[in-house]
C-alpha positions as CSV (number, residue, x, y, z in Angstrom):
1,M,185.7,-26.5,-81.4
2,L,182.2,-24.9,-80.8
3,A,182.5,-22.8,-83.5
4,L,183.8,-25.5,-86.0
5,L,180.6,-27.7,-84.5
6,A,178.7,-24.6,-85.3
7,Q,179.7,-24.4,-89.0
8,Q,179.8,-28.3,-89.7
9,P,175.9,-28.2,-91.3
10,A,176.7,-25.3,-93.3
11,D,180.0,-27.2,-94.3
12,L,177.6,-30.3,-95.2
13,K,175.6,-28.3,-97.7
14,T,178.2,-26.8,-99.4
15,S,180.0,-29.8,-99.7
16,V,177.5,-32.3,-100.7
17,T,176.0,-29.8,-103.2
18,A,179.3,-28.8,-104.7
19,W,180.0,-32.9,-104.9
20,V,176.8,-33.1,-106.6
21,D,177.6,-30.3,-109.1
22,A,180.8,-32.0,-110.1
23,H,179.1,-35.5,-110.7
24,Q,175.8,-34.7,-112.2
25,K,176.5,-36.9,-115.4
26,P,177.4,-40.1,-113.7
27,I,174.2,-39.8,-111.2
28,V,171.9,-39.0,-114.1
29,G,173.6,-41.8,-116.0
30,E,173.4,-44.2,-113.3
31,L,169.4,-43.2,-112.7
32,V,168.8,-43.5,-116.6
33,D,170.4,-47.0,-116.4
34,T,168.1,-48.1,-113.7
35,L,165.2,-46.4,-115.4
36,A,165.3,-48.8,-118.5
37,I,164.6,-51.8,-117.0
38,P,161.0,-52.5,-117.0
39,N,159.5,-52.9,-113.6
40,V,155.9,-53.7,-113.3
41,A,155.4,-56.0,-110.3
42,A,154.1,-58.8,-112.3
43,D,156.6,-58.7,-114.8
44,T,158.9,-61.6,-112.9
45,P,161.8,-61.6,-115.5
46,N,162.1,-57.9,-115.4
47,I,161.6,-57.6,-111.6
48,R,164.3,-60.1,-111.1
49,R,166.6,-58.1,-113.5
50,N,165.8,-54.9,-111.5
51,A,166.7,-56.7,-108.2
52,E,170.4,-57.7,-109.6
53,H,171.0,-54.5,-111.1
54,L,170.0,-52.6,-107.2
55,R,172.1,-55.2,-105.6
56,G,175.2,-54.5,-107.8
57,M,174.9,-50.7,-107.4
58,L,174.6,-51.1,-103.7
59,T,177.6,-53.2,-103.5
60,R,179.4,-50.8,-106.0
61,H,178.8,-47.6,-103.7
62,G,180.2,-49.4,-100.6
63,F,177.2,-51.5,-99.0
64,T,177.1,-55.0,-98.1
65,S,174.3,-56.3,-100.0
66,E,171.9,-59.2,-101.0
67,I,168.8,-60.3,-102.4
68,L,166.6,-61.4,-99.7
69,E,164.1,-64.0,-101.0
70,T,160.4,-64.0,-100.4
71,D,157.1,-65.4,-101.5
72,G,156.9,-63.0,-103.8
73,N,159.2,-60.7,-105.7
74,P,162.6,-60.4,-104.1
75,L,163.6,-57.7,-101.4
76,V,167.3,-56.1,-102.1
77,Y,169.1,-55.5,-99.0
78,G,172.0,-53.1,-98.4
79,A,173.8,-52.3,-95.0
80,L,176.9,-50.3,-94.1
81,N,178.4,-50.2,-90.8
82,V,179.8,-46.9,-89.2
83,P,182.3,-47.4,-86.3
84,G,181.2,-46.2,-83.2
85,A,177.6,-45.1,-84.2
86,T,174.8,-45.2,-81.9
87,R,171.7,-45.2,-84.0
88,T,170.2,-47.4,-87.1
89,I,168.4,-46.1,-89.8
90,L,166.7,-48.2,-92.3
91,F,165.8,-46.5,-95.6
92,Y,162.5,-47.7,-97.1
93,C,162.4,-47.7,-101.1
94,H,160.5,-49.9,-103.4
95,Y,161.8,-50.5,-107.3
96,D,158.4,-51.5,-109.2
97,G,156.0,-49.0,-110.6
98,Q,152.8,-48.8,-112.2
99,P,151.8,-50.4,-115.2
100,V,151.6,-48.5,-118.2
101,D,149.8,-47.3,-121.4
102,A,152.6,-46.7,-124.1
103,K,150.1,-45.4,-126.4
104,A,149.4,-42.4,-123.9
105,W,152.9,-41.5,-123.2
106,K,154.5,-38.5,-125.3
107,Q,157.6,-40.6,-126.0
108,P,158.0,-44.0,-127.9
109,D,158.3,-46.2,-124.9
110,P,158.0,-45.2,-120.8
111,F,160.9,-47.5,-120.0
112,T,163.4,-45.4,-122.5
113,P,164.1,-42.2,-120.4
114,V,164.2,-38.9,-122.3
115,L,165.0,-35.7,-121.2
116,R,162.8,-32.2,-122.0
117,R,163.7,-28.6,-120.8
118,G,161.0,-28.6,-118.7
119,R,157.4,-30.1,-118.3
120,F,156.3,-31.8,-122.0
121,E,153.4,-29.2,-122.1
122,E,156.1,-26.3,-122.7
123,R,158.7,-28.1,-123.9
124,P,157.9,-31.1,-126.2
125,E,161.4,-31.8,-127.9
126,T,163.3,-34.5,-126.1
127,T,166.9,-35.0,-126.1
128,D,169.0,-38.2,-124.8
129,P,169.2,-37.8,-121.0
130,K,173.2,-38.7,-121.2
131,S,174.0,-36.4,-123.5
132,P,174.4,-32.6,-121.4
133,A,177.6,-32.0,-119.7
134,R,175.6,-30.5,-117.6
135,Y,171.6,-30.2,-116.5
136,D,169.5,-27.4,-116.2
137,R,167.6,-27.6,-112.7
138,D,164.4,-27.3,-114.4
139,A,165.1,-29.9,-117.1
140,R,163.0,-33.1,-116.4
141,I,163.6,-36.7,-117.2
142,Y,160.3,-38.6,-118.3
143,A,160.3,-42.2,-117.8
144,R,158.2,-44.8,-115.6
145,S,159.2,-44.6,-111.9
146,A,161.8,-41.7,-112.7
147,S,160.1,-40.4,-109.5
148,D,158.0,-43.1,-108.0
149,D,160.5,-44.6,-106.9
150,K,163.7,-45.4,-108.5
151,A,165.2,-41.9,-108.2
152,P,165.5,-41.8,-104.4
153,I,167.6,-45.0,-104.4
154,V,169.9,-43.3,-106.8
155,A,169.8,-40.3,-104.4
156,L,170.7,-42.3,-101.4
157,V,173.8,-43.9,-102.9
158,A,175.0,-40.6,-104.1
159,A,174.3,-39.3,-100.8
160,V,176.8,-42.0,-99.1
161,D,179.4,-41.2,-101.8
162,A,178.9,-37.4,-101.6
163,L,179.7,-37.7,-97.8
164,N,182.6,-39.8,-97.8
165,A,184.1,-37.6,-100.6
166,S,184.0,-34.7,-98.2
167,T,185.2,-36.7,-95.3
168,L,181.9,-36.5,-93.5
169,A,181.0,-40.0,-93.2
170,P,177.6,-41.2,-92.2
171,S,177.0,-40.8,-88.7
172,S,174.4,-43.6,-88.2
173,N,174.5,-47.4,-89.2
174,V,172.8,-47.2,-92.7
175,R,170.3,-50.2,-93.8
176,V,168.2,-50.5,-96.9
177,I,165.4,-52.5,-97.9
178,L,164.0,-52.0,-101.7
179,D,160.5,-53.4,-102.3
180,G,159.6,-55.2,-105.2
181,E,156.0,-55.1,-104.8
182,E,154.7,-51.6,-103.4
183,E,152.6,-51.1,-106.3
184,A,151.0,-54.1,-105.4
185,S,150.3,-53.6,-102.2
186,S,153.4,-55.3,-100.8
187,P,151.9,-58.5,-100.0
188,S,155.1,-60.4,-99.4
189,L,156.5,-57.7,-97.3
190,V,155.4,-58.5,-93.6
191,P,155.6,-62.4,-94.3
192,A,159.3,-61.7,-94.8
193,I,160.2,-59.9,-91.5
194,A,160.1,-63.6,-89.6
195,R,162.8,-64.5,-92.1
196,Y,164.9,-61.6,-91.8
197,K,164.0,-59.4,-88.8
198,E,167.9,-59.3,-87.7
199,K,168.5,-58.1,-90.7
200,L,165.9,-55.2,-90.4
201,R,166.4,-53.9,-86.8
202,A,166.9,-50.4,-86.6
203,D,166.4,-47.2,-84.5
204,L,164.1,-45.6,-87.1
205,M,163.1,-46.1,-90.6
206,V,162.8,-43.3,-93.3
207,I,160.6,-43.9,-96.1
208,L,161.9,-42.4,-99.2
209,D,158.7,-41.7,-101.2
210,G,156.2,-39.2,-102.2
211,P,156.6,-35.3,-103.6
212,V,158.1,-32.7,-101.4
213,H,155.8,-29.5,-100.9
214,S,155.2,-27.5,-103.7
215,S,157.4,-24.9,-102.4
216,G,160.4,-27.1,-103.3
217,R,161.5,-27.1,-99.4
218,P,162.7,-30.1,-97.8
219,T,159.7,-31.7,-96.5
220,V,159.1,-34.5,-93.6
221,V,155.8,-36.3,-93.4
222,Y,154.8,-38.0,-89.8
223,G,152.3,-40.5,-91.8
224,A,150.5,-41.6,-94.6
225,R,147.0,-42.6,-95.6
226,G,145.8,-46.1,-95.7
227,I,143.5,-46.9,-98.6
228,A,140.3,-49.5,-99.3
229,T,139.2,-49.9,-103.0
230,V,135.8,-51.2,-104.1
231,D,133.5,-51.6,-106.8
232,L,130.0,-50.4,-106.5
233,T,127.9,-52.2,-109.6
234,V,123.9,-51.5,-109.8
235,F,122.2,-53.9,-112.1
236,G,119.3,-52.9,-114.8
237,P,117.8,-55.6,-117.6
238,K,119.6,-58.9,-117.9
239,S,120.9,-57.4,-121.1
240,G,120.9,-53.7,-123.1
241,V,117.4,-53.0,-124.4
242,H,116.8,-50.4,-127.1
243,S,116.2,-46.9,-125.5
244,G,113.7,-45.9,-128.2
245,N,111.3,-48.7,-127.2
246,Y,112.1,-49.2,-123.6
247,G,113.4,-45.4,-122.3
248,N,111.3,-43.8,-119.8
249,W,109.8,-47.5,-118.7
250,M,113.0,-49.6,-118.2
251,P,115.0,-48.6,-115.2
252,N,118.4,-47.1,-116.3
253,P,121.2,-48.5,-114.1
254,A,123.9,-45.7,-115.4
255,M,121.1,-43.0,-114.0
256,R,120.7,-44.8,-110.6
257,L,124.3,-45.1,-110.0
258,A,124.8,-41.6,-110.7
259,T,122.1,-40.5,-108.1
260,L,123.4,-43.2,-105.7
261,L,126.6,-41.5,-105.7
262,A,125.4,-38.2,-105.6
263,S,123.8,-39.2,-102.6
264,M,126.9,-39.9,-100.6
265,K,128.4,-36.5,-100.9
266,D,127.0,-32.8,-100.4
267,D,127.5,-29.9,-102.8
268,D,130.5,-28.6,-100.7
269,G,132.1,-31.9,-101.3
270,R,131.9,-33.5,-97.7
271,V,131.0,-37.1,-97.5
272,T,127.2,-37.5,-96.3
273,I,127.4,-41.1,-95.4
274,A,126.1,-41.6,-91.3
275,G,129.2,-41.9,-89.3
276,Y,131.9,-41.4,-91.9
277,Y,134.1,-38.8,-89.9
278,D,133.1,-40.1,-86.4
279,A,136.5,-41.4,-85.5
280,V,138.4,-38.5,-86.6
281,V,139.4,-36.7,-83.5
282,P,140.3,-33.0,-83.4
283,L,143.8,-31.6,-84.0
284,T,145.9,-30.6,-80.8
285,P,147.0,-27.0,-80.9
286,A,150.6,-28.3,-81.6
287,E,149.1,-30.0,-84.7
288,R,147.2,-27.2,-85.8
289,A,150.0,-24.9,-85.6
290,M,152.0,-27.3,-87.7
291,L,149.5,-27.5,-90.4
292,D,149.3,-23.6,-90.5
293,A,152.8,-23.3,-90.9
294,V,152.6,-25.2,-94.1
295,P,153.3,-22.9,-97.0
296,E,149.8,-22.1,-99.1
297,D,150.4,-22.8,-102.5
298,T,146.9,-23.2,-103.4
299,G,147.0,-20.7,-106.8
300,R,150.3,-22.3,-108.3
301,M,148.6,-25.9,-107.7
302,L,145.4,-25.0,-109.6
303,K,147.1,-23.4,-112.2
304,T,149.3,-26.9,-112.7
305,F,146.2,-28.8,-112.5
306,G,143.9,-26.5,-114.6
307,V,141.3,-26.1,-112.1
308,A,139.5,-23.1,-111.0
309,A,138.7,-24.0,-107.2
310,P,138.9,-26.7,-104.8
311,E,136.1,-28.2,-102.9
312,K,134.4,-25.9,-100.6
313,A,134.6,-28.0,-97.6
314,F,138.3,-28.5,-97.6
315,P,139.9,-25.3,-99.3
316,K,143.2,-26.0,-97.6
317,L,145.0,-28.9,-98.7
318,Q,146.7,-29.7,-95.4
319,D,143.0,-29.5,-94.0
320,A,141.7,-32.2,-96.6
321,M,144.6,-34.7,-95.6
322,Q,143.7,-35.0,-92.2
323,M,140.0,-36.5,-93.1
324,P,139.2,-40.0,-95.0
325,T,138.3,-39.4,-98.5
326,L,135.3,-41.1,-100.8
327,N,136.9,-40.9,-104.3
328,I,135.2,-42.2,-107.6
329,R,138.3,-43.2,-109.5
330,G,136.3,-44.4,-112.5
331,L,133.2,-45.2,-114.1
332,A,131.8,-47.9,-116.7
333,S,128.7,-48.2,-118.2
334,S,128.1,-49.7,-121.8
335,F,130.1,-47.7,-124.5
336,V,130.6,-44.0,-125.5
337,G,132.1,-42.5,-128.6
338,A,132.3,-43.7,-131.9
339,N,131.0,-47.3,-130.2
340,A,128.0,-45.9,-128.4
341,R,124.8,-47.7,-128.7
342,T,121.2,-46.1,-128.4
343,I,120.3,-48.7,-125.3
344,V,119.3,-48.8,-121.7
345,P,122.5,-50.5,-120.5
346,D,122.4,-53.5,-118.2
347,R,124.5,-52.5,-115.7
348,A,126.9,-49.4,-114.5
349,T,129.9,-49.5,-112.1
350,A,131.6,-46.7,-110.4
351,A,135.4,-47.9,-109.0
352,I,135.7,-46.3,-105.5
353,D,138.9,-45.7,-103.4
354,I,139.0,-44.9,-99.7
355,R,141.9,-43.0,-98.7
356,L,142.1,-43.6,-94.5
357,V,143.7,-41.2,-91.6
358,K,145.3,-43.4,-88.6
359,E,141.8,-42.8,-86.5
360,T,139.7,-44.7,-89.2
361,R,139.6,-48.2,-90.2
362,A,139.2,-49.4,-93.6
363,E,136.9,-52.2,-92.3
364,D,134.3,-50.0,-90.7
365,L,134.2,-47.2,-93.8
366,V,133.4,-50.0,-96.2
367,A,130.7,-51.2,-93.5
368,K,129.3,-47.6,-93.5
369,L,129.5,-47.3,-97.3
370,R,127.4,-50.4,-97.3
371,A,124.8,-49.4,-95.0
372,H,124.3,-46.2,-97.0
373,V,123.9,-47.9,-100.2
374,E,121.1,-50.2,-98.4
375,K,119.5,-47.4,-96.8
376,Q,119.1,-45.8,-100.2
377,G,116.9,-49.3,-101.0
378,Y,119.2,-51.3,-102.7
379,H,119.5,-55.0,-102.1
380,L,122.8,-56.1,-102.2
381,V,124.3,-59.3,-103.8
382,D,127.5,-61.0,-103.8
383,A,127.3,-61.9,-107.7
384,A,125.2,-61.3,-110.3
385,P,121.8,-61.4,-109.8
386,G,119.5,-64.4,-111.1
387,D,116.2,-64.5,-112.2
388,E,114.7,-64.9,-108.6
389,T,116.6,-62.1,-107.1
390,R,115.2,-59.9,-110.1
391,A,111.8,-60.6,-109.8
392,K,112.1,-60.0,-105.7
393,Y,114.2,-56.8,-105.6
394,G,113.6,-53.7,-107.8
395,R,116.9,-52.0,-106.8
396,I,119.8,-54.7,-107.0
397,A,123.7,-53.7,-106.2
398,Q,127.0,-55.2,-105.8
399,L,130.0,-53.9,-103.6
400,T,133.0,-55.5,-104.1
401,V,136.4,-55.1,-101.8
402,N,139.5,-55.3,-104.4
403,G,142.6,-56.4,-102.7
404,P,143.8,-56.0,-99.4
405,M,142.4,-52.8,-97.0
406,L,145.7,-51.3,-95.8
407,N,145.2,-48.6,-92.6
408,A,147.1,-45.5,-92.5
409,F,150.1,-45.0,-90.0
410,R,151.3,-41.9,-88.2
411,I,154.5,-41.1,-86.0
412,S,154.2,-38.6,-83.2
413,T,155.5,-35.2,-83.9
414,S,157.6,-35.3,-80.7
415,D,159.1,-38.8,-81.4
416,P,162.8,-38.2,-80.3
417,Q,164.0,-40.0,-83.7
418,A,161.7,-37.9,-85.7
419,R,162.8,-34.8,-84.0
420,A,166.5,-35.4,-84.9
421,V,165.6,-35.6,-88.4
422,V,163.9,-32.1,-88.3
423,S,166.9,-30.9,-86.4
424,A,169.4,-32.1,-88.9
425,V,167.3,-30.9,-92.0
426,T,167.0,-27.4,-90.2
427,K,170.6,-27.2,-89.5
428,T,172.0,-28.0,-92.7
429,F,169.3,-25.8,-94.6
430,G,169.2,-23.0,-92.3
431,A,165.4,-23.2,-92.1
432,P,163.0,-25.8,-90.8
433,P,161.5,-28.1,-93.5
434,V,158.1,-28.3,-94.1
435,Q,156.5,-30.7,-91.9
436,L,153.1,-32.6,-92.7
437,R,151.1,-34.5,-90.3
438,T,150.4,-37.1,-93.3
439,L,150.8,-38.0,-96.8
440,G,147.8,-37.6,-99.3
441,G,149.2,-41.4,-100.9
442,T,149.5,-44.4,-99.6
443,V,152.9,-46.3,-98.6
444,P,151.4,-49.8,-98.2
445,I,153.7,-50.9,-95.3
446,A,151.7,-50.0,-92.1
447,P,152.0,-53.8,-91.2
448,F,155.5,-53.8,-91.8
449,I,156.0,-50.6,-89.5
450,E,153.7,-52.4,-86.8
451,A,155.7,-55.7,-87.2
452,L,159.3,-54.4,-87.0
453,G,158.1,-52.0,-83.8
454,F,160.0,-48.9,-84.1
455,P,159.1,-45.4,-85.8
456,A,158.9,-44.8,-89.2
457,L,158.4,-41.3,-91.1
458,L,158.5,-40.2,-94.6
459,V,161.0,-38.1,-96.6
460,P,159.8,-37.0,-100.0
461,T,162.2,-36.3,-102.6
462,V,160.9,-35.6,-105.9
463,N,158.6,-32.4,-107.2
464,F,155.0,-32.4,-106.6
465,D,154.0,-32.1,-110.1
466,N,155.9,-35.5,-111.2
467,N,152.5,-37.3,-113.0
468,Q,153.1,-40.2,-110.1
469,H,150.9,-43.4,-111.3
470,E,149.9,-41.6,-114.5
471,E,151.3,-40.9,-118.3
472,N,154.3,-38.8,-118.2
473,E,156.0,-39.7,-115.1
474,N,158.5,-37.5,-114.7
475,L,161.2,-35.9,-112.4
476,R,162.9,-32.4,-112.1
477,L,166.3,-32.8,-112.0
478,G,167.0,-29.7,-109.8
479,T,164.3,-31.4,-107.1
480,F,166.3,-34.7,-107.5
481,F,169.7,-33.1,-106.9
482,D,168.6,-31.1,-103.6
483,S,167.3,-34.5,-102.4
484,I,170.6,-35.8,-102.2
485,V,171.6,-33.1,-99.9
486,T,168.4,-33.6,-97.7
487,I,169.4,-37.4,-97.7
488,A,172.9,-36.5,-96.5
489,A,172.0,-34.5,-93.6
490,I,169.9,-37.4,-92.4
491,L,172.8,-39.6,-92.7
492,R,174.9,-36.8,-90.9
493,M,172.2,-36.6,-88.3
């Protein structure tokens, strides 16, 4: 009996891999059909189409499923009860996606999936993704939400099918919640808990979102960053003025904004705003060891992204992840290119995002940013200044918070449910997964996790170079097929 149990993890990997290999075509076909439904959160009719489609998918794969109405977009819910199970796992995914700029995609329609033999920079030619009888592991499907976050939904139901076909049924009760507003910060998710809390009870939430480590190895992540986004506008003249007639005399808001932004970081990339890092606590020896065990792949990533070197302050990516960020995500002031005008502009705006770690709070860092702007001699206003304000203050700026501020979350690495996930993946693959203390991106469900009251961790499932949130989002099929095995391991833990 002991010998049989020792062989079971290897048998699981072999069985599930063989099943996936034999069923590539229907698995990919189901994914393609799911990607073909536009899914921007504000597109209510198509979001409803997505919800109905996914409810039907869960039903076809053996779940009891239903649509849970909210004050916003619907949630899709699935339940699979396993006789004798002593653990319930709630899997969270989202089915909405980022908006698209169709003109910037290297295909006619971001919601009509295409297949390439690799990255489009190297393999621009496309084929119908349903046409191959078998798929090369390096082939990629290009479509909005191919990686973020529809692929994990299909991988989950495929993992259930693979286990059932191998007579290795899941060992835990399974609950599934599919969110239709994640890319819009999930405003309806927490309010829905009061209505549906009984359905959502579980021992552990597994969030299927984000990229695996660049090595391609299975990855377990103990938390995710939070986020706050702000717009910082520096005001100049009431309207743009001629740069020849008034240049050198008229204060230029674009130049002042550039100087203001430069004051926020040193040349090595470290934030210089007073107290910005004060809340961050030193790593424990165990956490330091975990970070040091993450394979370094700096050279490959820099080559992929076309950058010569990382910031000097954080040469290791995992160390950078443990600190709050201050990122300029966009700049605007008058016009450039063919529409450029020889003027001193009336204003300049920087769109800024702040990624938070668990120890930091959005309100605190935004307050520190505000204090820094004031320290540089700016009078802050809540709206465009009038003549009286302009006459009184030489430097005027506006700092506006956009949308909800979302704090980070992180589970302890010693949590028993987390250790069970790591153990299951280790036994199945014969080596421990890459373990990350925190994910760089934000999964806006920290309030959801806190309200439910049980631990949560992330199991990323897609390739690291997937163009998440960008044009030409893609999914490497070998990584997708491997994710089915990883999810099956968790279902059997």
